[in-house]
CSV table of C-alpha atoms and ligand atoms in Angstrom, one decimal:
chain,number,residue,atom,x,y,z
A,1,UNK,CA,109.9,110.6,78.5
A,2,UNK,CA,108.6,113.6,76.7
A,3,UNK,CA,108.6,116.9,78.7
A,4,UNK,CA,106.3,119.9,78.7
A,5,UNK,CA,107.4,123.5,79.3
A,6,UNK,CA,106.2,124.7,82.6
A,7,UNK,CA,106.2,128.0,84.4
A,8,UNK,CA,107.6,131.3,83.1
A,9,UNK,CA,111.0,129.8,83.3
A,10,UNK,CA,110.1,127.1,80.8
A,11,UNK,CA,111.4,124.3,82.9
A,12,UNK,CA,110.8,120.9,81.5
A,13,UNK,CA,108.4,118.8,83.4
A,14,UNK,CA,107.1,115.2,82.8
A,15,UNK,CA,103.4,115.2,81.9
A,16,UNK,CA,102.9,112.5,84.5
A,17,UNK,CA,103.6,113.6,88.0
A,18,UNK,CA,103.8,111.1,90.9
A,19,UNK,CA,101.0,111.8,93.5
A,20,UNK,CA,102.4,110.7,96.9
A,21,UNK,CA,99.1,110.3,98.4
A,22,UNK,CA,98.4,106.6,97.6
A,23,UNK,CA,101.5,104.7,98.3
A,24,UNK,CA,100.9,101.0,99.1
A,25,UNK,CA,100.4,100.5,102.8
A,26,UNK,CA,100.8,97.7,105.3
A,27,UNK,CA,97.7,96.1,107.2
A,28,UNK,CA,95.5,98.6,105.6
A,29,UNK,CA,97.2,101.4,107.9
A,30,UNK,CA,97.4,104.5,105.9
A,31,UNK,CA,100.2,105.8,108.0
A,32,UNK,CA,102.3,102.6,107.6
A,33,UNK,CA,103.7,103.0,104.1
A,34,UNK,CA,105.0,99.8,102.5
A,35,UNK,CA,108.5,101.5,102.1
A,36,UNK,CA,110.1,98.6,100.0
A,37,UNK,CA,107.4,98.6,97.5
A,38,UNK,CA,106.9,102.3,97.4
A,39,UNK,CA,110.8,103.1,97.1
A,40,UNK,CA,110.8,100.6,94.2
A,41,UNK,CA,108.0,102.5,92.5
A,42,UNK,CA,109.7,105.8,93.1
A,43,UNK,CA,113.0,104.7,91.6
A,44,UNK,CA,111.4,103.1,88.6
A,45,UNK,CA,109.4,106.4,88.0
A,46,UNK,CA,112.6,108.5,88.2
A,47,UNK,CA,114.6,106.1,86.2
A,48,UNK,CA,111.9,106.3,83.5
A,49,UNK,CA,111.8,110.2,83.4
A,50,UNK,CA,109.2,111.1,85.9
A,51,UNK,CA,110.5,114.3,87.4
A,52,UNK,CA,107.5,115.8,89.4
A,53,UNK,CA,106.5,114.5,92.7
A,54,UNK,CA,103.6,115.9,94.8
A,55,UNK,CA,103.1,115.4,98.4
A,56,UNK,CA,101.6,117.3,101.3
A,57,UNK,CA,101.9,117.7,105.0
A,58,UNK,CA,98.8,115.6,105.7
A,59,UNK,CA,99.3,112.7,103.1
A,60,UNK,CA,99.5,109.2,104.7
A,61,UNK,CA,98.7,111.0,108.1
A,62,UNK,CA,102.1,112.9,107.7
A,63,UNK,CA,104.1,109.9,106.8
A,64,UNK,CA,104.3,110.7,103.0
A,65,UNK,CA,106.8,113.7,103.5
A,66,UNK,CA,108.9,111.8,105.9
A,67,UNK,CA,109.2,108.8,103.8
A,68,UNK,CA,109.8,110.8,100.7
A,69,UNK,CA,112.5,112.7,102.4
A,70,UNK,CA,114.2,109.5,103.3
A,71,UNK,CA,114.1,108.1,99.7
A,72,UNK,CA,115.1,111.3,98.0
A,73,UNK,CA,118.2,112.0,100.2
A,74,UNK,CA,120.0,109.1,98.6
A,75,UNK,CA,121.0,111.0,95.5
A,76,UNK,CA,117.6,111.4,94.0
A,77,UNK,CA,116.6,114.9,95.3
A,78,UNK,CA,118.3,116.8,92.4
A,79,UNK,CA,116.7,114.5,89.8
A,80,UNK,CA,113.2,115.8,90.4
A,81,UNK,CA,110.9,118.8,91.2
A,82,UNK,CA,109.4,118.4,94.6
A,83,UNK,CA,106.1,119.8,95.4
A,84,UNK,CA,104.4,120.0,98.8
A,85,UNK,CA,101.6,122.1,100.3
A,86,UNK,CA,101.1,124.4,103.3
A,87,UNK,CA,98.3,122.9,105.4
A,88,UNK,CA,96.4,126.2,105.7
A,89,UNK,CA,93.7,124.8,108.0
A,90,UNK,CA,96.4,124.5,110.7
A,91,UNK,CA,97.4,128.1,110.2
A,92,UNK,CA,96.1,130.4,113.0
A,93,UNK,CA,98.6,133.4,113.0
A,94,UNK,CA,101.2,134.6,110.5
A,95,UNK,CA,104.2,132.9,112.0
A,96,UNK,CA,102.5,129.5,111.4
A,97,UNK,CA,103.0,129.8,107.7
A,98,UNK,CA,106.8,129.6,108.1
A,99,UNK,CA,106.8,127.4,111.0
A,100,UNK,CA,104.9,124.6,109.0
A,101,UNK,CA,107.1,125.2,105.9
A,102,UNK,CA,110.3,124.8,108.1
A,103,UNK,CA,108.9,121.6,109.5
A,104,UNK,CA,108.1,120.4,106.0
A,105,UNK,CA,111.7,121.1,104.9
A,106,UNK,CA,113.0,119.2,107.8
A,107,UNK,CA,110.6,116.2,107.0
A,108,UNK,CA,111.7,116.2,103.4
A,109,UNK,CA,115.3,116.6,104.3
A,110,UNK,CA,115.8,119.4,101.8
A,111,UNK,CA,116.7,123.2,101.9
A,112,UNK,CA,113.9,124.1,99.4
A,113,UNK,CA,110.7,123.0,98.0
A,114,UNK,CA,110.4,123.7,94.2
A,115,UNK,CA,106.7,124.0,93.9
A,116,UNK,CA,104.9,125.1,97.0
A,117,UNK,CA,101.1,125.2,97.3
A,118,UNK,CA,98.5,126.7,99.6
A,119,UNK,CA,96.7,123.4,100.2
A,120,UNK,CA,93.0,122.9,99.3
A,121,UNK,CA,91.7,126.4,99.3
A,122,UNK,CA,88.1,127.1,99.6
A,123,UNK,CA,86.0,130.0,100.7
A,124,UNK,CA,86.6,129.7,104.5
A,125,UNK,CA,90.3,129.0,104.3
A,126,UNK,CA,91.0,131.5,101.6
A,127,UNK,CA,89.4,134.4,103.6
A,128,UNK,CA,91.4,133.4,106.7
A,129,UNK,CA,94.8,133.3,104.9
A,130,UNK,CA,94.2,136.6,103.1
A,131,UNK,CA,93.6,138.2,106.5
A,132,UNK,CA,96.8,136.6,107.7
A,133,UNK,CA,98.8,138.2,104.8
A,134,UNK,CA,99.6,135.0,103.1
A,135,UNK,CA,101.1,136.7,99.9
A,136,UNK,CA,103.7,138.3,102.1
A,137,UNK,CA,104.7,135.0,103.4
A,138,UNK,CA,104.8,133.5,99.8
A,139,UNK,CA,107.1,136.4,98.7
A,140,UNK,CA,109.3,136.2,101.7
A,141,UNK,CA,109.7,132.4,101.3
A,142,UNK,CA,110.8,132.9,97.7
A,143,UNK,CA,113.2,135.5,98.7
A,144,UNK,CA,114.7,133.3,101.4
A,145,UNK,CA,115.1,130.5,98.7
A,146,UNK,CA,112.9,128.1,100.8
A,147,UNK,CA,110.5,127.7,97.9
A,148,UNK,CA,110.9,128.4,94.1
A,149,UNK,CA,107.4,128.5,92.7
A,150,UNK,CA,104.2,129.4,94.5
A,151,UNK,CA,100.8,127.9,93.6
A,152,UNK,CA,97.5,126.7,95.3
A,153,UNK,CA,95.2,123.7,95.1
A,154,UNK,CA,91.6,124.4,95.0
A,155,UNK,CA,88.3,122.8,96.0
A,156,UNK,CA,85.5,125.4,95.6
A,157,UNK,CA,83.4,126.9,93.0
A,158,UNK,CA,84.4,128.7,89.7
A,159,UNK,CA,83.8,132.3,90.8
A,160,UNK,CA,86.2,131.9,93.8
A,161,UNK,CA,88.7,130.1,91.7
A,162,UNK,CA,88.8,133.2,89.3
A,163,UNK,CA,89.2,135.6,92.2
A,164,UNK,CA,92.2,133.6,93.7
A,165,UNK,CA,93.8,133.3,90.1
A,166,UNK,CA,93.6,137.1,89.8
A,167,UNK,CA,94.7,137.9,93.4
A,168,UNK,CA,98.5,137.1,93.1
A,169,UNK,CA,101.3,136.4,90.6
A,170,UNK,CA,100.9,132.6,90.9
A,171,UNK,CA,103.3,130.4,89.0
A,172,UNK,CA,100.8,127.5,88.8
A,173,UNK,CA,97.6,126.0,90.3
A,174,UNK,CA,96.3,122.5,91.0
A,175,UNK,CA,92.7,121.6,90.2
A,176,UNK,CA,90.6,118.4,90.3
A,177,UNK,CA,89.5,117.2,86.9
A,178,UNK,CA,88.4,114.0,85.2
A,179,UNK,CA,85.7,113.3,82.7
A,180,UNK,CA,83.1,112.9,85.4
A,181,UNK,CA,83.9,116.2,87.0
A,182,UNK,CA,84.0,118.5,83.9
A,183,UNK,CA,81.7,121.0,85.7
A,184,UNK,CA,82.7,120.5,89.1
A,185,UNK,CA,84.7,122.9,91.3
A,186,UNK,CA,87.1,124.9,88.8
A,187,UNK,CA,86.2,122.3,86.1
A,188,UNK,CA,87.0,122.9,82.4
A,189,UNK,CA,86.0,126.6,82.6
A,190,UNK,CA,88.6,127.0,85.5
A,191,UNK,CA,91.2,125.2,83.5
A,192,UNK,CA,90.8,127.6,80.5
A,193,UNK,CA,90.7,130.5,82.7
A,194,UNK,CA,93.9,129.7,84.5
A,195,UNK,CA,95.7,128.9,81.3
A,196,UNK,CA,94.6,132.1,79.7
A,197,UNK,CA,96.1,134.0,82.6
A,198,UNK,CA,99.5,132.3,82.1
A,199,UNK,CA,99.4,129.8,85.0
A,200,UNK,CA,100.6,126.3,84.7
A,201,UNK,CA,97.8,123.9,85.4
A,202,UNK,CA,98.2,120.6,87.2
A,203,UNK,CA,95.5,118.1,87.4
A,204,UNK,CA,94.7,116.0,90.5
A,205,UNK,CA,92.3,113.0,90.8
A,206,UNK,CA,92.3,112.3,87.0
A,207,UNK,CA,90.9,108.8,87.6
A,208,UNK,CA,88.6,110.0,90.2
A,209,UNK,CA,90.6,108.6,93.0
A,210,UNK,CA,90.7,105.3,91.2
A,211,UNK,CA,87.0,104.9,90.6
A,212,UNK,CA,87.2,105.3,86.9
A,213,UNK,CA,89.7,102.4,86.7
A,214,UNK,CA,86.9,99.8,87.2
A,215,UNK,CA,84.2,99.4,84.5
A,216,UNK,CA,80.8,97.7,85.0
A,217,UNK,CA,79.5,95.4,82.2
A,218,UNK,CA,77.5,98.3,80.7
A,219,UNK,CA,80.7,100.5,80.6
A,220,UNK,CA,82.9,97.7,79.3
A,221,UNK,CA,80.5,97.4,76.4
A,222,UNK,CA,81.1,100.9,75.3
A,223,UNK,CA,84.9,100.7,75.7
A,224,UNK,CA,84.8,97.5,73.6
A,225,UNK,CA,83.4,99.4,70.6
A,226,UNK,CA,86.6,101.2,70.2
A,227,UNK,CA,89.1,99.9,67.7
A,228,UNK,CA,92.0,100.9,69.9
A,229,UNK,CA,92.0,98.8,73.2
A,230,UNK,CA,92.6,100.7,76.4
A,231,UNK,CA,92.2,100.1,80.1
A,232,UNK,CA,89.5,102.3,81.8
A,233,UNK,CA,92.3,104.0,83.6
A,234,UNK,CA,94.0,104.8,80.4
A,235,UNK,CA,90.8,106.3,78.9
A,236,UNK,CA,90.4,108.5,82.0
A,237,UNK,CA,94.1,109.7,81.9
A,238,UNK,CA,94.0,110.4,78.2
A,239,UNK,CA,90.8,112.3,78.5
A,240,UNK,CA,92.6,114.8,80.9
A,241,UNK,CA,95.9,115.0,78.9
A,242,UNK,CA,93.9,115.4,75.7
A,243,UNK,CA,93.5,119.1,77.0
A,244,UNK,CA,96.3,121.4,75.7
A,245,UNK,CA,95.8,123.5,78.8
A,246,UNK,CA,97.0,120.8,81.0
A,247,UNK,CA,100.7,120.6,81.9
A,248,UNK,CA,100.9,117.8,84.4
A,249,UNK,CA,98.5,115.1,85.4
A,250,UNK,CA,99.1,113.8,88.9
A,251,UNK,CA,98.3,110.2,89.6
A,252,UNK,CA,98.5,108.6,92.9
A,253,UNK,CA,99.8,105.1,91.9
A,254,UNK,CA,99.5,102.2,94.4
A,255,UNK,CA,101.3,99.4,92.3
A,256,UNK,CA,104.5,99.2,90.1
A,257,UNK,CA,102.3,98.0,87.3
A,258,UNK,CA,100.2,101.2,87.5
A,259,UNK,CA,103.4,103.3,87.4
A,260,UNK,CA,104.5,101.3,84.4
A,261,UNK,CA,101.1,101.7,82.5
A,262,UNK,CA,101.0,105.5,83.3
A,263,UNK,CA,104.5,106.1,82.1
A,264,UNK,CA,103.7,104.4,78.9
A,265,UNK,CA,100.7,106.7,78.5
A,266,UNK,CA,102.8,109.7,79.4
A,267,UNK,CA,105.3,108.8,76.6
A,268,UNK,CA,102.7,108.7,73.9
A,269,UNK,CA,100.9,111.7,72.0
A,270,UNK,CA,98.8,113.5,74.5
A,271,UNK,CA,97.4,116.9,73.7
A,272,UNK,CA,94.5,116.9,71.1
A,273,UNK,CA,95.1,113.3,70.5
A,274,UNK,CA,91.7,111.8,71.0
A,275,UNK,CA,89.4,111.4,67.9
A,276,UNK,CA,85.9,112.5,67.7
A,277,UNK,CA,84.7,108.9,68.1
A,278,UNK,CA,86.9,108.3,71.2
A,279,UNK,CA,85.6,111.4,72.8
A,280,UNK,CA,82.1,110.2,72.0
A,281,UNK,CA,82.8,106.8,73.8
A,282,UNK,CA,83.9,108.7,77.0
A,283,UNK,CA,80.8,111.0,76.8
A,284,UNK,CA,78.6,107.9,76.8
A,285,UNK,CA,80.4,106.3,79.8
A,286,UNK,CA,80.1,109.7,81.7
A,287,UNK,CA,76.3,109.5,81.0
A,288,UNK,CA,76.2,105.9,82.4
A,289,UNK,CA,78.1,106.8,85.6
A,290,UNK,CA,76.2,110.1,86.1
A,291,UNK,CA,73.0,108.2,86.4
A,292,UNK,CA,74.3,106.0,89.1
A,293,UNK,CA,76.5,108.1,91.6
A,294,UNK,CA,75.1,108.4,95.0
A,295,UNK,CA,77.8,110.3,97.0
A,296,UNK,CA,80.6,112.5,95.3
A,297,UNK,CA,83.4,111.3,97.6
A,298,UNK,CA,86.8,111.0,95.8
A,299,UNK,CA,88.5,109.2,98.7
A,300,UNK,CA,91.0,111.8,99.2
A,301,UNK,CA,91.0,110.8,102.8
A,302,UNK,CA,91.1,114.4,104.1
A,303,UNK,CA,88.6,113.4,106.7
A,304,UNK,CA,90.7,110.7,108.0
A,305,UNK,CA,91.5,109.9,110.7
A,306,UNK,CA,88.1,110.4,112.1
A,307,UNK,CA,88.4,111.2,115.8
A,308,UNK,CA,85.8,108.4,116.3
A,309,UNK,CA,87.4,106.0,113.7
A,310,UNK,CA,84.5,106.1,111.3
A,311,UNK,CA,85.9,104.9,107.9
A,312,UNK,CA,84.0,107.6,105.9
A,313,UNK,CA,85.5,107.1,102.4
A,314,UNK,CA,85.2,103.4,102.8
A,315,UNK,CA,81.5,103.6,103.7
A,316,UNK,CA,80.8,105.9,100.8
A,317,UNK,CA,82.7,103.7,98.4
A,318,UNK,CA,80.7,100.7,99.5
A,319,UNK,CA,77.5,102.7,99.1
A,320,UNK,CA,78.4,104.2,95.6
A,321,UNK,CA,79.7,100.8,94.4
A,322,UNK,CA,76.3,99.2,95.1
A,323,UNK,CA,74.9,101.6,92.6
A,324,UNK,CA,77.7,102.1,90.1
A,325,UNK,CA,79.0,98.5,89.8
A,326,UNK,CA,76.0,96.5,91.2
A,327,UNK,CA,78.1,95.1,94.2
A,328,UNK,CA,75.2,94.9,96.6
A,329,UNK,CA,76.3,91.7,98.3
A,330,UNK,CA,80.0,92.5,98.4
A,331,UNK,CA,79.3,96.0,99.7
A,332,UNK,CA,77.0,94.6,102.6
A,333,UNK,CA,79.7,92.0,103.4
A,334,UNK,CA,82.4,94.8,103.5
A,335,UNK,CA,80.2,96.9,105.7
A,336,UNK,CA,79.6,94.0,108.1
A,337,UNK,CA,83.4,93.7,108.5
A,338,UNK,CA,83.7,97.5,109.2
A,339,UNK,CA,81.1,97.0,112.0
A,340,UNK,CA,83.2,94.3,113.5
A,341,UNK,CA,86.2,96.7,113.6
A,342,UNK,CA,84.1,99.5,115.1
A,343,UNK,CA,84.6,101.8,112.1
A,344,UNK,CA,81.1,102.0,111.0
A,345,UNK,CA,78.4,104.7,111.1
A,346,UNK,CA,77.2,103.8,114.6
A,347,UNK,CA,80.6,105.3,116.0
A,348,UNK,CA,79.8,108.8,114.6
A,349,UNK,CA,79.1,111.3,117.2
A,350,UNK,CA,78.2,114.0,114.7
A,351,UNK,CA,81.2,116.2,115.8
A,352,UNK,CA,81.5,117.7,112.3
A,353,UNK,CA,85.4,117.6,112.0
A,354,UNK,CA,85.0,115.8,108.7
A,355,UNK,CA,82.5,118.3,107.2
A,356,UNK,CA,85.0,121.2,107.9
A,357,UNK,CA,87.9,119.6,106.0
A,358,UNK,CA,86.0,117.7,103.1
A,359,UNK,CA,87.3,119.4,99.9
A,360,UNK,CA,84.0,118.2,98.2
A,361,UNK,CA,81.9,120.0,100.9
A,362,UNK,CA,79.9,116.8,101.3
A,363,UNK,CA,77.2,116.8,104.1
A,364,UNK,CA,79.0,113.7,105.5
A,365,UNK,CA,76.9,113.2,108.5
A,366,UNK,CA,73.6,112.9,106.9
A,367,UNK,CA,75.1,111.0,103.9
A,368,UNK,CA,76.5,108.5,106.4
A,369,UNK,CA,73.2,107.9,107.8
A,370,UNK,CA,71.7,107.5,104.3
A,371,UNK,CA,74.4,105.0,103.4
A,372,UNK,CA,74.0,102.9,106.4
A,373,UNK,CA,70.3,102.4,105.7
A,374,UNK,CA,71.2,100.6,102.6
A,375,UNK,CA,74.3,98.8,103.7
A,376,UNK,CA,72.9,97.0,106.7
B,1,NAP,N1,95.8,119.3,96.6
B,1,NAP,C1,94.7,118.6,96.9
B,1,NAP,O1,93.7,119.1,97.4
B,1,NAP,C2,94.7,117.2,96.4
B,1,NAP,C3,93.6,116.5,96.6
B,1,NAP,C4,93.7,115.2,96.1
B,1,NAP,C5,94.7,114.7,95.4
B,1,NAP,N2,95.8,115.4,95.4
B,1,NAP,C6,97.2,115.0,94.7
B,1,NAP,O2,96.8,114.5,93.5
B,1,NAP,C7,97.3,113.2,93.2
B,1,NAP,C8,96.5,112.5,92.2
B,1,NAP,O3,95.1,112.3,92.8
B,1,NAP,P1,94.7,110.8,93.0
B,1,NAP,O4,95.6,110.1,93.7
B,1,NAP,O5,93.2,111.0,93.6
B,1,NAP,O6,94.7,110.3,91.5
B,1,NAP,P2,93.9,109.3,90.7
B,1,NAP,O7,94.7,109.0,89.5
B,1,NAP,O8,92.5,109.8,90.3
B,1,NAP,O9,93.6,108.1,91.6
B,1,NAP,C9,94.6,107.3,92.0
B,1,NAP,C10,94.2,105.8,92.0
B,1,NAP,O10,93.8,105.4,90.7
B,1,NAP,C11,94.2,104.1,90.5
B,1,NAP,N3,95.1,104.1,89.4
B,1,NAP,C12,96.1,105.0,89.1
B,1,NAP,N4,96.7,104.4,88.0
B,1,NAP,C13,96.2,103.3,87.6
B,1,NAP,C14,96.2,102.4,86.5
B,1,NAP,N5,97.2,102.5,85.6
B,1,NAP,N6,95.4,101.3,86.4
B,1,NAP,C15,94.4,101.2,87.3
B,1,NAP,N7,94.3,102.1,88.3
B,1,NAP,C16,95.1,103.0,88.5
B,1,NAP,C17,94.8,103.6,91.8
B,1,NAP,O11,93.6,103.1,92.5
B,1,NAP,P3,93.8,101.8,93.5
B,1,NAP,O12,94.9,102.2,94.6
B,1,NAP,O13,92.5,101.6,94.0
B,1,NAP,O14,94.3,100.7,92.6
B,1,NAP,C18,95.2,104.9,92.5
B,1,NAP,O15,95.2,104.8,93.9
B,1,NAP,C19,97.3,112.6,94.6
B,1,NAP,O16,98.1,111.5,94.8
B,1,NAP,C20,97.9,113.8,95.4
B,1,NAP,O17,99.3,113.9,95.2
B,1,NAP,C21,95.8,116.7,95.8
């Protein structure tokens, strides 16, 4: 594995980080991680040089940290850098920051977290934690040795991103970026800004939560014009890693084959490696998709579990797929099944919990109604 220098200490980090948000699960139950398959994937990744693992308090409804802690304690903890995130939406008073961190250390069965992020900052959460003296908490946690490097993950607009970058002596930040989202949230401008200020930049959702891994006939035609044959997922990962400002790309892999493919990519030439023609293919595919997307949901699952069991990301995926991949019949069939399991739009009481946590700030309630109209 090749390694990139990261942080002011120039530690060596694999360009591919393991996103622990999309482990394989049993019975479609997000909190029921398939531990056998997932452990095999983790061990394979570590044996092949991956040394950055990214989890969070809420991934897999809380099971991700617990599972990772169990796996890592068997001699693997010292082989990797561990990243996790403070769920700032649960913080009501100053003492909550450290209480949650201590709970995470216990779940992860470790005495420190190498890379600790304030999770999913946007306007509302940022104001709240500033008022609660969050930087004092980060300084204090570093002094106590509970965390080594401090960062934040971000889901709002560029001006706020710049404000946050300038507000503290961050070691790194984590932003969403893929060829479809160049100008969304922090976007490419944010990437360059953070880099220019000396922050290490970690990318999440490089394959747009898996959406860019599937290609319609129209998209396939574009890829087929390239002399070098690559899977759609590889095109997406390579586009992100082509940027010299990117230190790590996180991928939430759900099969061992995906781990293998992504490790192979991470071992090849990355920064500034795509030719003008190759970038042109990617631009053409971007145009095709842009014309078709109905709802900008990335299936990050932050809105899950819904208090009334509405499978929000699944519904948006079915709706989008109808337009992006022409899966009208398949989407309608899938929605019918969702109705049988009482997870469809009719269960929604418009409580708004989902809209408060959605990192994309989607107007979920009205979009659900719009989706249902076409799915029934
Ligand atoms: N801090 C935050 O606010 C935040 C938000 C979102 C994510 N994250 C972190 O960032 C990580 C990365 O984001 P993400 O999981 O959305 O990444 P992603 O790479 O955009 O999407 C992951 C999905 O892409 C597909 N995939 C990955 N490699 C593939 C391959 N080689 N071939 C075909 N398909 C492939 C899989 O989809 P299928 O499972 O459908 O096959 C996988 O579940 C997360 O796991 C999490 O750790 C953080």
